[in-house]
Amino acid sequence: MKRPSEMSNAGNESPPRKGNTTNVDMQIFASNGNTIVDETYDPHLHRNRPHPTTNFETLVHLLKGSLGTGILAMPQAFYNAGYISGLINTILIGILCTYCLHVLVQAQYILCKRHRVPILTYPISMKIALEEGPQCLRPFARYAVVIVDGFMIIYQLGICCVYIVFVATNIKQLVDYYWLELDVKIHCLILLVPLIGINMIRNLKVLAPFSTLANIITFVGIGLILAYILDDIPSISEREPFADVGKFPLFFGTVLFALEAVGVIIALENNMATPKSFGGTCGVLNVGMVVIIVLYAGMGFLGYLKYGAESAGSLTLNLPQEEIMSQSIRVLFAVAIFISYALQCYVPVDIIWNVYLVEKYRDSNNKLVYELLVRIVVVITTFLLAVAIPRLGLFISLFGAFCLSALGIAFPAIMEICVLWPDKLGPGKITLWKDIVLILFGVVGLVAGTYTSVRDIILSFM
């Protein structure tokens, strides 16, 4: 994702500049206060990506970006909601996440078309949208890039922290059983060099085979876990259909973390060879999200039914420690999540390097060295955070509630309001009211989920 200027210039076309109203190529002009856009320009046809991904590769990345530690945390999420509430709300939150992603992608497409540029990144889209939206929102445009980038970096680093803790915790159980007990922080340290190594892969095209392997391993692992879950499963009457409402924010944060891979999804859509195939009823996004929602709801329901209040932050931690099959499952998931670390780390490295640093070193003979140093620093940062807070379940809920309530729900709604402002909001401005509801929902989820997660993290150290 290139952002040396305010709008991406990936297709080698010059973006329109303010005040350049005499440019005949500029297809945006005012007429009676309304914006008229040249409908003949299609941003998708002007993209020039160095390593574009196919539809299948994009679907593989999408599944791998979402099928991570989140699915193994779903039984604990259902414990915080109850099995009926968990099933219904997982499906509803999944539909909401998918809808908001469609809103975001469509808003970005409209802005690209309006400004005749092939690609706009999420932060720049938000900035431009706020500049063109309601007058009361325009002062926030100057802060949009830093805010969105900040949330994206924090969220993706949070995922990477969770992945490190997950792999280290599962390896620890095996080492404890066969050798000697070591602190989980030691295992995190052992992982540091291999994580730096896999993060040296610099484009999604090369990562695609690794994601395919990780997906295969994940599905095999899920199948083996189901064999444990379905063996001598307790009666549903032994579980609560609805949990205490005070624990619902933890459920909300965990499910959002599990389902909403907004950073990876935007990067994937921007890097597709045929981006028109991303949306649509049977597009890559919908197909991927249907698979993900079904798997998450099913794993959460069955896992909670099996383990109830004993459900751990990762389902692998509930498996018997001494059995070969359960040990194999831990190894499989540890390998899959380790591979996935590179995909999740792609986004923060891309933002930090291509947005804020690449221009400074564009003419340097050591440009590649500096980029690799950035990659190493990012890995070390996630390692230090993982060591500082090795609380897997609470970590997942915190980052889901804090970052994704904003990135995945509130910000897309704000962008849609601005892009359609003032005369394309539907009869009775129904789109405006719908988006206001989404914004309020996102803010409440952020505040309640973050508060609950931080409170429980503090209590866990006491």
Tab-separated table of C-alpha atoms in Angstrom:
chain	number	residue	atom	x	y	z
A	1	MET	CA	0.000	0.000	0.000
A	2	LYS	CA	1.603	3.205	-1.125
A	3	ARG	CA	0.840	6.466	0.608
A	4	PRO	CA	3.624	8.941	-0.142
A	5	SER	CA	0.979	11.488	-1.074
A	6	GLU	CA	-2.466	12.049	0.295
A	7	MET	CA	-3.975	9.627	-2.198
A	8	SER	CA	-2.488	6.402	-3.462
A	9	ASN	CA	-0.884	6.680	-6.869
A	10	ALA	CA	-0.419	2.960	-7.438
A	11	GLY	CA	-1.815	3.106	-10.961
A	12	ASN	CA	0.684	5.753	-12.117
A	13	GLU	CA	-2.018	8.400	-12.500
A	14	SER	CA	-1.822	11.821	-10.928
A	15	PRO	CA	-4.543	12.458	-8.361
A	16	PRO	CA	-6.512	15.690	-8.676
A	17	ARG	CA	-5.302	18.522	-6.477
A	18	LYS	CA	-7.420	21.115	-4.767
A	19	GLY	CA	-7.784	24.258	-6.792
A	20	ASN	CA	-6.865	22.616	-10.099
A	21	THR	CA	-10.340	23.108	-11.557
A	22	THR	CA	-9.039	23.765	-15.089
A	23	ASN	CA	-7.619	20.290	-15.543
A	24	VAL	CA	-9.695	18.613	-18.252
A	25	ASP	CA	-8.833	15.183	-16.877
A	26	MET	CA	-10.352	16.013	-13.533
A	27	GLN	CA	-13.818	14.473	-13.499
A	28	ILE	CA	-15.126	16.053	-10.304
A	29	PHE	CA	-16.916	19.354	-10.580
A	30	ALA	CA	-19.674	21.223	-8.751
A	31	SER	CA	-23.082	21.846	-10.231
A	32	ASN	CA	-25.685	23.576	-8.068
A	33	GLY	CA	-23.841	22.392	-4.977
A	34	ASN	CA	-23.900	18.723	-5.961
A	35	THR	CA	-20.916	16.523	-6.783
A	36	ILE	CA	-20.983	14.920	-10.198
A	37	VAL	CA	-18.641	12.022	-10.865
A	38	ASP	CA	-17.422	10.642	-14.169
A	39	GLU	CA	-18.968	7.182	-14.179
A	40	THR	CA	-16.636	5.959	-16.950
A	41	TYR	CA	-13.624	5.774	-14.633
A	42	ASP	CA	-13.208	2.407	-12.944
A	43	PRO	CA	-10.469	2.372	-10.263
A	44	HIS	CA	-10.169	-1.404	-10.475
A	45	LEU	CA	-8.971	-1.206	-14.082
A	46	HIS	CA	-6.136	1.165	-13.220
A	47	ARG	CA	-4.470	-0.777	-10.424
A	48	ASN	CA	-0.888	-1.838	-10.975
A	49	ARG	CA	0.079	-4.188	-8.152
A	50	PRO	CA	3.541	-5.806	-8.352
A	51	HIS	CA	2.384	-9.180	-6.959
A	52	PRO	CA	-1.442	-9.420	-7.310
A	53	THR	CA	-3.246	-12.353	-5.722
A	54	THR	CA	-5.869	-14.547	-7.390
A	55	ASN	CA	-9.399	-15.018	-6.012
A	56	PHE	CA	-8.426	-18.349	-4.506
A	57	GLU	CA	-5.267	-16.959	-2.928
A	58	THR	CA	-7.284	-14.074	-1.495
A	59	LEU	CA	-9.858	-16.485	-0.054
A	60	VAL	CA	-7.053	-18.548	1.473
A	61	HIS	CA	-5.551	-15.447	3.071
A	62	LEU	CA	-8.984	-14.342	4.295
A	63	LEU	CA	-9.652	-17.676	5.978
A	64	LYS	CA	-6.181	-17.776	7.482
A	65	GLY	CA	-6.488	-14.179	8.658
A	66	SER	CA	-9.644	-15.055	10.596
A	67	LEU	CA	-9.127	-18.724	11.476
A	68	GLY	CA	-6.550	-18.147	14.154
A	69	THR	CA	-6.574	-18.214	17.918
A	70	GLY	CA	-10.037	-16.653	17.956
A	71	ILE	CA	-11.822	-19.881	17.039
A	72	LEU	CA	-10.133	-21.677	19.951
A	73	ALA	CA	-11.297	-18.948	22.339
A	74	MET	CA	-14.965	-19.298	21.328
A	75	PRO	CA	-15.951	-21.835	24.039
A	76	GLN	CA	-14.821	-19.371	26.712
A	77	ALA	CA	-16.736	-16.648	24.864
A	78	PHE	CA	-19.881	-18.824	24.975
A	79	TYR	CA	-19.287	-19.312	28.707
A	80	ASN	CA	-19.499	-15.514	29.032
A	81	ALA	CA	-22.750	-15.406	27.058
A	82	GLY	CA	-24.580	-18.747	27.411
A	83	TYR	CA	-25.167	-21.204	24.591
A	84	ILE	CA	-28.365	-19.656	23.188
A	85	SER	CA	-27.142	-16.085	23.530
A	86	GLY	CA	-23.755	-17.139	22.175
A	87	LEU	CA	-25.154	-18.789	19.056
A	88	ILE	CA	-27.546	-15.963	18.204
A	89	ASN	CA	-25.092	-13.166	18.912
A	90	THR	CA	-22.167	-14.827	17.121
A	91	ILE	CA	-24.263	-15.010	13.956
A	92	LEU	CA	-25.547	-11.442	14.410
A	93	ILE	CA	-22.074	-10.036	15.086
A	94	GLY	CA	-20.741	-11.993	12.092
A	95	ILE	CA	-23.425	-10.509	9.825
A	96	LEU	CA	-22.723	-7.054	11.258
A	97	CYS	CA	-18.956	-7.401	10.676
A	98	THR	CA	-19.492	-8.584	7.093
A	99	TYR	CA	-21.928	-5.759	6.377
A	100	CYS	CA	-19.567	-3.122	7.788
A	101	LEU	CA	-16.710	-4.479	5.684
A	102	HIS	CA	-18.892	-4.166	2.593
A	103	VAL	CA	-19.723	-0.586	3.619
A	104	LEU	CA	-16.041	0.207	4.012
A	105	VAL	CA	-14.965	-1.335	0.691
A	106	GLN	CA	-17.836	0.344	-1.188
A	107	ALA	CA	-17.117	3.746	0.375
A	108	GLN	CA	-13.466	3.440	-0.630
A	109	TYR	CA	-14.494	2.503	-4.178
A	110	ILE	CA	-16.755	5.575	-4.444
A	111	LEU	CA	-13.941	7.834	-3.255
A	112	CYS	CA	-11.496	6.267	-5.730
A	113	LYS	CA	-13.980	6.776	-8.542
A	114	ARG	CA	-14.732	10.337	-7.448
A	115	HIS	CA	-11.051	11.287	-7.295
A	116	ARG	CA	-9.883	9.112	-10.191
A	117	VAL	CA	-7.249	7.145	-8.299
A	118	PRO	CA	-6.807	3.349	-8.380
A	119	ILE	CA	-6.381	2.730	-4.665
A	120	LEU	CA	-7.065	4.574	-1.434
A	121	THR	CA	-5.953	3.102	1.852
A	122	TYR	CA	-8.270	3.002	4.854
A	123	PRO	CA	-6.731	6.002	6.684
A	124	ILE	CA	-6.571	8.215	3.580
A	125	SER	CA	-10.138	7.233	2.672
A	126	MET	CA	-11.263	8.335	6.124
A	127	LYS	CA	-9.379	11.632	5.795
A	128	ILE	CA	-10.860	12.472	2.395
A	129	ALA	CA	-14.346	11.371	3.456
A	130	LEU	CA	-14.258	13.631	6.534
A	131	GLU	CA	-13.060	16.551	4.387
A	132	GLU	CA	-16.089	16.116	2.130
A	133	GLY	CA	-18.649	15.177	4.792
A	134	PRO	CA	-20.815	17.201	7.190
A	135	GLN	CA	-19.299	20.492	8.317
A	136	CYS	CA	-19.207	19.363	11.951
A	137	LEU	CA	-16.909	16.426	11.073
A	138	ARG	CA	-14.444	18.244	8.804
A	139	PRO	CA	-12.143	19.508	11.621
A	140	PHE	CA	-11.393	15.855	12.461
A	141	ALA	CA	-10.002	15.152	8.972
A	142	ARG	CA	-6.506	16.348	9.893
A	143	TYR	CA	-6.304	13.680	12.613
A	144	ALA	CA	-7.921	10.851	10.645
A	145	VAL	CA	-4.776	9.248	9.233
A	146	VAL	CA	-2.953	9.069	12.558
A	147	ILE	CA	-6.039	7.810	14.414
A	148	VAL	CA	-6.898	5.047	11.931
A	149	ASP	CA	-3.254	4.045	11.526
A	150	GLY	CA	-2.908	3.986	15.308
A	151	PHE	CA	-5.891	1.677	15.770
A	152	MET	CA	-4.710	-0.553	12.917
A	153	ILE	CA	-1.188	-0.861	14.289
A	154	ILE	CA	-2.369	-1.503	17.862
A	155	TYR	CA	-4.859	-4.130	16.717
A	156	GLN	CA	-2.463	-6.005	14.451
A	157	LEU	CA	0.300	-5.899	17.049
A	158	GLY	CA	-2.257	-7.209	19.528
A	159	ILE	CA	-3.020	-10.159	17.262
A	160	CYS	CA	0.700	-10.877	16.957
A	161	CYS	CA	1.035	-10.759	20.763
A	162	VAL	CA	-1.833	-13.205	21.142
A	163	TYR	CA	-0.208	-15.515	18.577
A	164	ILE	CA	3.094	-15.506	20.456
A	165	VAL	CA	1.376	-16.279	23.770
A	166	PHE	CA	-0.691	-19.013	22.124
A	167	VAL	CA	2.267	-20.787	20.529
A	168	ALA	CA	4.419	-20.433	23.658
A	169	THR	CA	1.640	-21.711	25.962
A	170	ASN	CA	0.968	-24.798	23.859
A	171	ILE	CA	4.661	-25.599	23.503
A	172	LYS	CA	5.053	-25.146	27.266
A	173	GLN	CA	2.481	-27.867	27.970
A	174	LEU	CA	4.445	-30.326	25.851
A	175	VAL	CA	7.841	-29.373	27.278
A	176	ASP	CA	6.454	-29.498	30.833
A	177	TYR	CA	5.222	-33.038	30.252
A	178	TYR	CA	8.266	-34.478	28.463
A	179	TRP	CA	11.163	-32.488	29.869
A	180	LEU	CA	10.999	-29.825	32.574
A	181	GLU	CA	8.775	-26.933	33.570
A	182	LEU	CA	9.845	-23.580	32.162
A	183	ASP	CA	8.146	-20.226	32.463
A	184	VAL	CA	6.018	-19.317	29.441
A	185	LYS	CA	8.198	-16.216	29.003
A	186	ILE	CA	11.183	-18.467	28.274
A	187	HIS	CA	9.228	-20.145	25.507
A	188	CYS	CA	8.324	-16.712	24.096
A	189	LEU	CA	12.027	-15.872	24.027
A	190	ILE	CA	12.852	-19.125	22.205
A	191	LEU	CA	10.309	-18.188	19.534
A	192	LEU	CA	11.793	-14.735	18.943
A	193	VAL	CA	14.405	-15.662	16.297
A	194	PRO	CA	12.079	-17.940	14.227
A	195	LEU	CA	9.403	-15.194	14.277
A	196	ILE	CA	11.912	-12.644	13.001
A	197	GLY	CA	12.853	-15.114	10.257
A	198	ILE	CA	9.309	-15.672	8.967
A	199	ASN	CA	8.588	-11.933	9.121
A	200	MET	CA	11.331	-11.342	6.535
A	201	ILE	CA	8.860	-12.508	3.834
A	202	ARG	CA	7.936	-9.218	2.180
A	203	ASN	CA	4.865	-9.799	-0.042
A	204	LEU	CA	1.512	-11.553	0.105
A	205	LYS	CA	2.142	-13.571	-3.072
A	206	VAL	CA	5.003	-15.429	-1.395
A	207	LEU	CA	2.950	-15.851	1.784
A	208	ALA	CA	0.064	-17.548	-0.074
A	209	PRO	CA	1.532	-21.113	-0.001
A	210	PHE	CA	2.285	-20.699	3.704
A	211	SER	CA	-1.308	-19.592	4.342
A	212	THR	CA	-2.579	-22.605	2.391
A	213	LEU	CA	-0.461	-24.922	4.542
A	214	ALA	CA	-1.638	-23.183	7.717
A	215	ASN	CA	-5.282	-23.520	6.612
A	216	ILE	CA	-4.864	-27.250	5.973
A	217	ILE	CA	-3.225	-27.706	9.371
A	218	THR	CA	-5.957	-25.647	11.057
A	219	PHE	CA	-8.802	-27.660	9.514
A	220	VAL	CA	-7.096	-30.946	10.434
A	221	GLY	CA	-6.622	-29.650	13.978
A	222	ILE	CA	-10.263	-28.547	14.210
A	223	GLY	CA	-11.367	-32.005	13.078
A	224	LEU	CA	-9.224	-33.687	15.744
A	225	ILE	CA	-10.498	-31.298	18.428
A	226	LEU	CA	-14.079	-32.118	17.451
A	227	ALA	CA	-13.283	-35.781	18.029
A	228	TYR	CA	-12.437	-34.912	21.643
A	229	ILE	CA	-15.397	-32.577	22.079
A	230	LEU	CA	-17.988	-34.993	20.712
A	231	ASP	CA	-16.725	-37.885	22.818
A	232	ASP	CA	-18.991	-38.292	25.848
A	233	ILE	CA	-20.411	-34.802	25.542
A	234	PRO	CA	-22.523	-33.681	28.542
A	235	SER	CA	-26.239	-32.950	28.343
A	236	ILE	CA	-27.174	-29.447	27.240
A	237	SER	CA	-29.221	-29.114	30.436
A	238	GLU	CA	-25.940	-28.839	32.363
A	239	ARG	CA	-25.064	-25.569	30.625
A	240	GLU	CA	-26.521	-22.083	30.936
A	241	PRO	CA	-28.532	-20.761	27.959
A	242	PHE	CA	-27.894	-17.171	29.088
A	243	ALA	CA	-25.002	-15.909	31.199
A	244	ASP	CA	-24.802	-12.894	33.482
A	245	VAL	CA	-25.109	-9.709	31.421
A	246	GLY	CA	-21.999	-8.286	33.114
A	247	LYS	CA	-19.845	-10.844	31.274
A	248	PHE	CA	-21.319	-10.074	27.847
A	249	PRO	CA	-18.680	-7.409	26.988
A	250	LEU	CA	-16.021	-10.133	27.237
A	251	PHE	CA	-18.032	-12.246	24.796
A	252	PHE	CA	-18.460	-9.268	22.472
A	253	GLY	CA	-14.744	-8.449	22.466
A	254	THR	CA	-13.700	-12.052	21.864
A	255	VAL	CA	-16.126	-12.563	18.966
A	256	LEU	CA	-15.138	-9.274	17.358
A	257	PHE	CA	-11.473	-10.244	17.646
A	258	ALA	CA	-12.262	-13.624	16.132
A	259	LEU	CA	-14.398	-12.463	13.207
A	260	GLU	CA	-13.187	-8.998	12.235
A	261	ALA	CA	-9.843	-9.104	10.402
A	262	VAL	CA	-10.339	-5.620	8.948
A	263	GLY	CA	-6.657	-4.784	8.471
A	264	VAL	CA	-5.880	-7.962	6.571
A	265	ILE	CA	-9.101	-7.769	4.546
A	266	ILE	CA	-8.428	-4.249	3.252
A	267	ALA	CA	-4.865	-5.230	2.338
A	268	LEU	CA	-6.194	-8.314	0.528
A	269	GLU	CA	-8.793	-6.383	-1.487
A	270	ASN	CA	-6.186	-3.812	-2.478
A	271	ASN	CA	-3.827	-6.546	-3.654
A	272	MET	CA	-6.290	-8.598	-5.740
A	273	ALA	CA	-5.803	-9.164	-9.447
A	274	THR	CA	-9.620	-9.042	-9.877
A	275	PRO	CA	-10.949	-6.818	-7.049
A	276	LYS	CA	-14.493	-6.849	-8.478
A	277	SER	CA	-14.712	-10.459	-7.279
A	278	PHE	CA	-14.211	-9.412	-3.664
A	279	GLY	CA	-17.728	-8.076	-3.045
A	280	GLY	CA	-21.045	-9.306	-4.375
A	281	THR	CA	-23.424	-11.963	-3.100
A	282	CYS	CA	-21.077	-14.836	-3.904
A	283	GLY	CA	-17.888	-12.812	-3.702
A	284	VAL	CA	-14.729	-13.745	-1.848
A	285	LEU	CA	-15.728	-11.768	1.273
A	286	ASN	CA	-19.179	-13.342	1.697
A	287	VAL	CA	-17.988	-16.878	0.961
A	288	GLY	CA	-15.131	-16.555	3.416
A	289	MET	CA	-17.244	-14.963	6.152
A	290	VAL	CA	-20.014	-17.607	5.888
A	291	VAL	CA	-17.439	-20.363	6.404
A	292	ILE	CA	-15.852	-18.470	9.286
A	293	ILE	CA	-19.141	-17.677	11.081
A	294	VAL	CA	-20.361	-21.293	10.858
A	295	LEU	CA	-17.062	-22.634	12.184
A	296	TYR	CA	-16.888	-20.125	15.021
A	297	ALA	CA	-20.485	-20.585	16.136
A	298	GLY	CA	-20.189	-24.370	15.969
A	299	MET	CA	-16.885	-24.521	17.827
A	300	GLY	CA	-18.099	-22.126	20.503
A	301	PHE	CA	-21.323	-24.031	21.087
A	302	LEU	CA	-19.806	-27.518	21.153
A	303	GLY	CA	-16.738	-26.453	23.125
A	304	TYR	CA	-18.842	-24.793	25.816
A	305	LEU	CA	-21.161	-27.798	25.895
A	306	LYS	CA	-18.146	-30.033	26.536
A	307	TYR	CA	-16.126	-27.989	29.014
A	308	GLY	CA	-18.582	-25.460	30.475
A	309	ALA	CA	-17.065	-23.158	33.078
A	310	GLU	CA	-13.697	-24.900	32.613
A	311	SER	CA	-13.358	-23.541	29.068
A	312	ALA	CA	-9.867	-22.032	28.750
A	313	GLY	CA	-8.638	-19.059	26.724
A	314	SER	CA	-7.620	-21.600	24.084
A	315	LEU	CA	-9.494	-24.849	23.540
A	316	THR	CA	-6.191	-26.708	23.144
A	317	LEU	CA	-5.457	-26.023	26.829
A	318	ASN	CA	-8.529	-28.078	27.810
A	319	LEU	CA	-7.252	-31.190	26.073
A	320	PRO	CA	-5.612	-34.002	28.091
A	321	GLN	CA	-1.919	-33.278	28.555
A	322	GLU	CA	-0.707	-36.861	28.469
A	323	GLU	CA	-2.366	-38.220	25.289
A	324	ILE	CA	-0.449	-38.379	22.006
A	325	MET	CA	-3.424	-37.197	19.971
A	326	SER	CA	-3.985	-34.082	22.088
A	327	GLN	CA	-0.264	-33.349	22.007
A	328	SER	CA	-0.368	-33.634	18.207
A	329	ILE	CA	-3.240	-31.134	18.120
A	330	ARG	CA	-1.193	-28.640	20.125
A	331	VAL	CA	1.727	-29.053	17.743
A	332	LEU	CA	-0.524	-28.619	14.687
A	333	PHE	CA	-2.098	-25.424	15.961
A	334	ALA	CA	1.219	-24.073	17.203
A	335	VAL	CA	2.663	-24.536	13.692
A	336	ALA	CA	-0.411	-23.019	11.994
A	337	ILE	CA	-0.487	-19.960	14.254
A	338	PHE	CA	3.281	-19.521	13.922
A	339	ILE	CA	2.901	-19.420	10.122
A	340	SER	CA	-0.020	-16.997	10.435
A	341	TYR	CA	2.104	-14.574	12.417
A	342	ALA	CA	3.741	-13.358	9.184
A	343	LEU	CA	0.370	-12.544	7.588
A	344	GLN	CA	-0.831	-10.607	10.642
A	345	CYS	CA	2.505	-8.779	10.943
A	346	TYR	CA	2.295	-7.739	7.277
A	347	VAL	CA	-0.198	-4.951	8.062
A	348	PRO	CA	1.637	-3.000	10.814
A	349	VAL	CA	4.947	-3.320	8.959
A	350	ASP	CA	3.266	-2.098	5.774
A	351	ILE	CA	1.813	0.944	7.556
A	352	ILE	CA	4.934	1.851	9.516
A	353	TRP	CA	7.327	1.399	6.580
A	354	ASN	CA	5.349	2.447	3.496
A	355	VAL	CA	3.466	5.313	5.120
A	356	TYR	CA	5.854	6.908	7.566
A	357	LEU	CA	9.398	5.838	6.689
A	358	VAL	CA	9.870	4.814	3.056
A	359	GLU	CA	10.098	8.398	1.726
A	360	LYS	CA	12.989	9.162	4.072
A	361	TYR	CA	15.019	6.265	2.705
A	362	ARG	CA	13.756	6.083	-0.898
A	363	ASP	CA	17.121	7.092	-2.376
A	364	SER	CA	19.250	5.293	0.179
A	365	ASN	CA	21.486	2.408	-0.836
A	366	ASN	CA	20.484	0.729	2.434
A	367	LYS	CA	16.736	0.972	1.888
A	368	LEU	CA	16.219	-2.802	2.155
A	369	VAL	CA	18.311	-2.948	5.317
A	370	TYR	CA	16.172	-0.270	6.956
A	371	GLU	CA	12.985	-2.098	6.008
A	372	LEU	CA	14.303	-5.337	7.499
A	373	LEU	CA	15.248	-3.446	10.671
A	374	VAL	CA	11.667	-2.191	10.919
A	375	ARG	CA	10.432	-5.768	10.616
A	376	ILE	CA	12.780	-6.889	13.385
A	377	VAL	CA	11.719	-4.025	15.683
A	378	VAL	CA	8.024	-4.864	15.147
A	379	VAL	CA	8.609	-8.514	16.097
A	380	ILE	CA	10.586	-7.540	19.190
A	381	THR	CA	7.799	-5.141	20.217
A	382	THR	CA	5.166	-7.872	20.004
A	383	PHE	CA	7.457	-10.188	21.954
A	384	LEU	CA	7.867	-7.659	24.784
A	385	LEU	CA	4.108	-7.056	24.978
A	386	ALA	CA	3.404	-10.795	25.013
A	387	VAL	CA	5.849	-11.297	27.872
A	388	ALA	CA	4.346	-8.383	29.804
A	389	ILE	CA	0.720	-9.615	29.642
A	390	PRO	CA	0.571	-13.397	29.061
A	391	ARG	CA	-3.224	-13.588	29.649
A	392	LEU	CA	-4.514	-15.135	26.432
A	393	GLY	CA	-8.295	-14.909	26.813
A	394	LEU	CA	-8.324	-11.397	28.278
A	395	PHE	CA	-5.781	-10.220	25.710
A	396	ILE	CA	-8.100	-11.396	22.931
A	397	SER	CA	-11.147	-9.665	24.405
A	398	LEU	CA	-9.281	-6.401	25.067
A	399	PHE	CA	-7.934	-5.929	21.546
A	400	GLY	CA	-11.204	-7.027	19.980
A	401	ALA	CA	-13.285	-4.544	21.958
A	402	PHE	CA	-10.859	-1.619	21.887
A	403	CYS	CA	-9.738	-1.662	18.263
A	404	LEU	CA	-12.399	-3.464	16.262
A	405	SER	CA	-15.396	-1.643	17.688
A	406	ALA	CA	-13.848	1.438	16.098
A	407	LEU	CA	-12.142	0.023	12.985
A	408	GLY	CA	-14.774	-2.538	12.053
A	409	ILE	CA	-18.030	-0.822	13.019
A	410	ALA	CA	-17.908	2.896	13.888
A	411	PHE	CA	-15.370	4.147	11.318
A	412	PRO	CA	-16.995	2.483	8.259
A	413	ALA	CA	-20.348	3.989	9.302
A	414	ILE	CA	-18.785	7.454	9.657
A	415	MET	CA	-17.125	7.077	6.259
A	416	GLU	CA	-20.392	6.088	4.584
A	417	ILE	CA	-22.176	9.140	6.013
A	418	CYS	CA	-19.445	11.423	4.685
A	419	VAL	CA	-19.211	9.781	1.251
A	420	LEU	CA	-22.976	9.946	0.666
A	421	TRP	CA	-23.370	13.421	2.176
A	422	PRO	CA	-25.549	15.402	1.653
A	423	ASP	CA	-28.031	14.089	-0.915
A	424	LYS	CA	-27.425	10.347	-1.301
A	425	LEU	CA	-28.504	9.131	2.147
A	426	GLY	CA	-31.761	7.566	0.962
A	427	PRO	CA	-35.424	8.337	1.657
A	428	GLY	CA	-35.810	10.165	4.961
A	429	LYS	CA	-31.994	9.964	5.315
A	430	ILE	CA	-32.406	6.308	6.370
A	431	THR	CA	-28.715	5.589	5.733
A	432	LEU	CA	-27.761	8.408	8.111
A	433	TRP	CA	-29.887	7.014	10.939
A	434	LYS	CA	-28.667	3.485	10.292
A	435	ASP	CA	-25.054	4.630	10.464
A	436	ILE	CA	-25.667	6.633	13.633
A	437	VAL	CA	-26.970	3.443	15.267
A	438	LEU	CA	-23.833	1.591	14.118
A	439	ILE	CA	-21.594	4.352	15.500
A	440	LEU	CA	-23.336	4.276	18.889
A	441	PHE	CA	-23.125	0.483	18.952
A	442	GLY	CA	-19.413	0.624	18.180
A	443	VAL	CA	-18.734	3.242	20.878
A	444	VAL	CA	-20.664	1.318	23.526
A	445	GLY	CA	-18.848	-1.894	22.574
A	446	LEU	CA	-15.483	-0.146	22.752
A	447	VAL	CA	-16.085	1.408	26.172
A	448	ALA	CA	-17.807	-1.548	27.833
A	449	GLY	CA	-15.528	-4.208	26.360
A	450	THR	CA	-12.322	-2.317	27.083
A	451	TYR	CA	-13.356	-1.511	30.646
A	452	THR	CA	-14.340	-5.112	31.397
A	453	SER	CA	-11.170	-6.565	29.861
A	454	VAL	CA	-8.808	-4.125	31.580
A	455	ARG	CA	-10.572	-4.699	34.907
A	456	ASP	CA	-10.222	-8.454	34.599
A	457	ILE	CA	-6.569	-8.192	33.502
A	458	ILE	CA	-5.792	-6.110	36.602
A	459	LEU	CA	-7.659	-8.550	38.837
A	460	SER	CA	-5.780	-11.496	37.308
A	461	PHE	CA	-2.465	-10.029	38.481
A	462	MET	CA	-3.697	-9.455	42.031
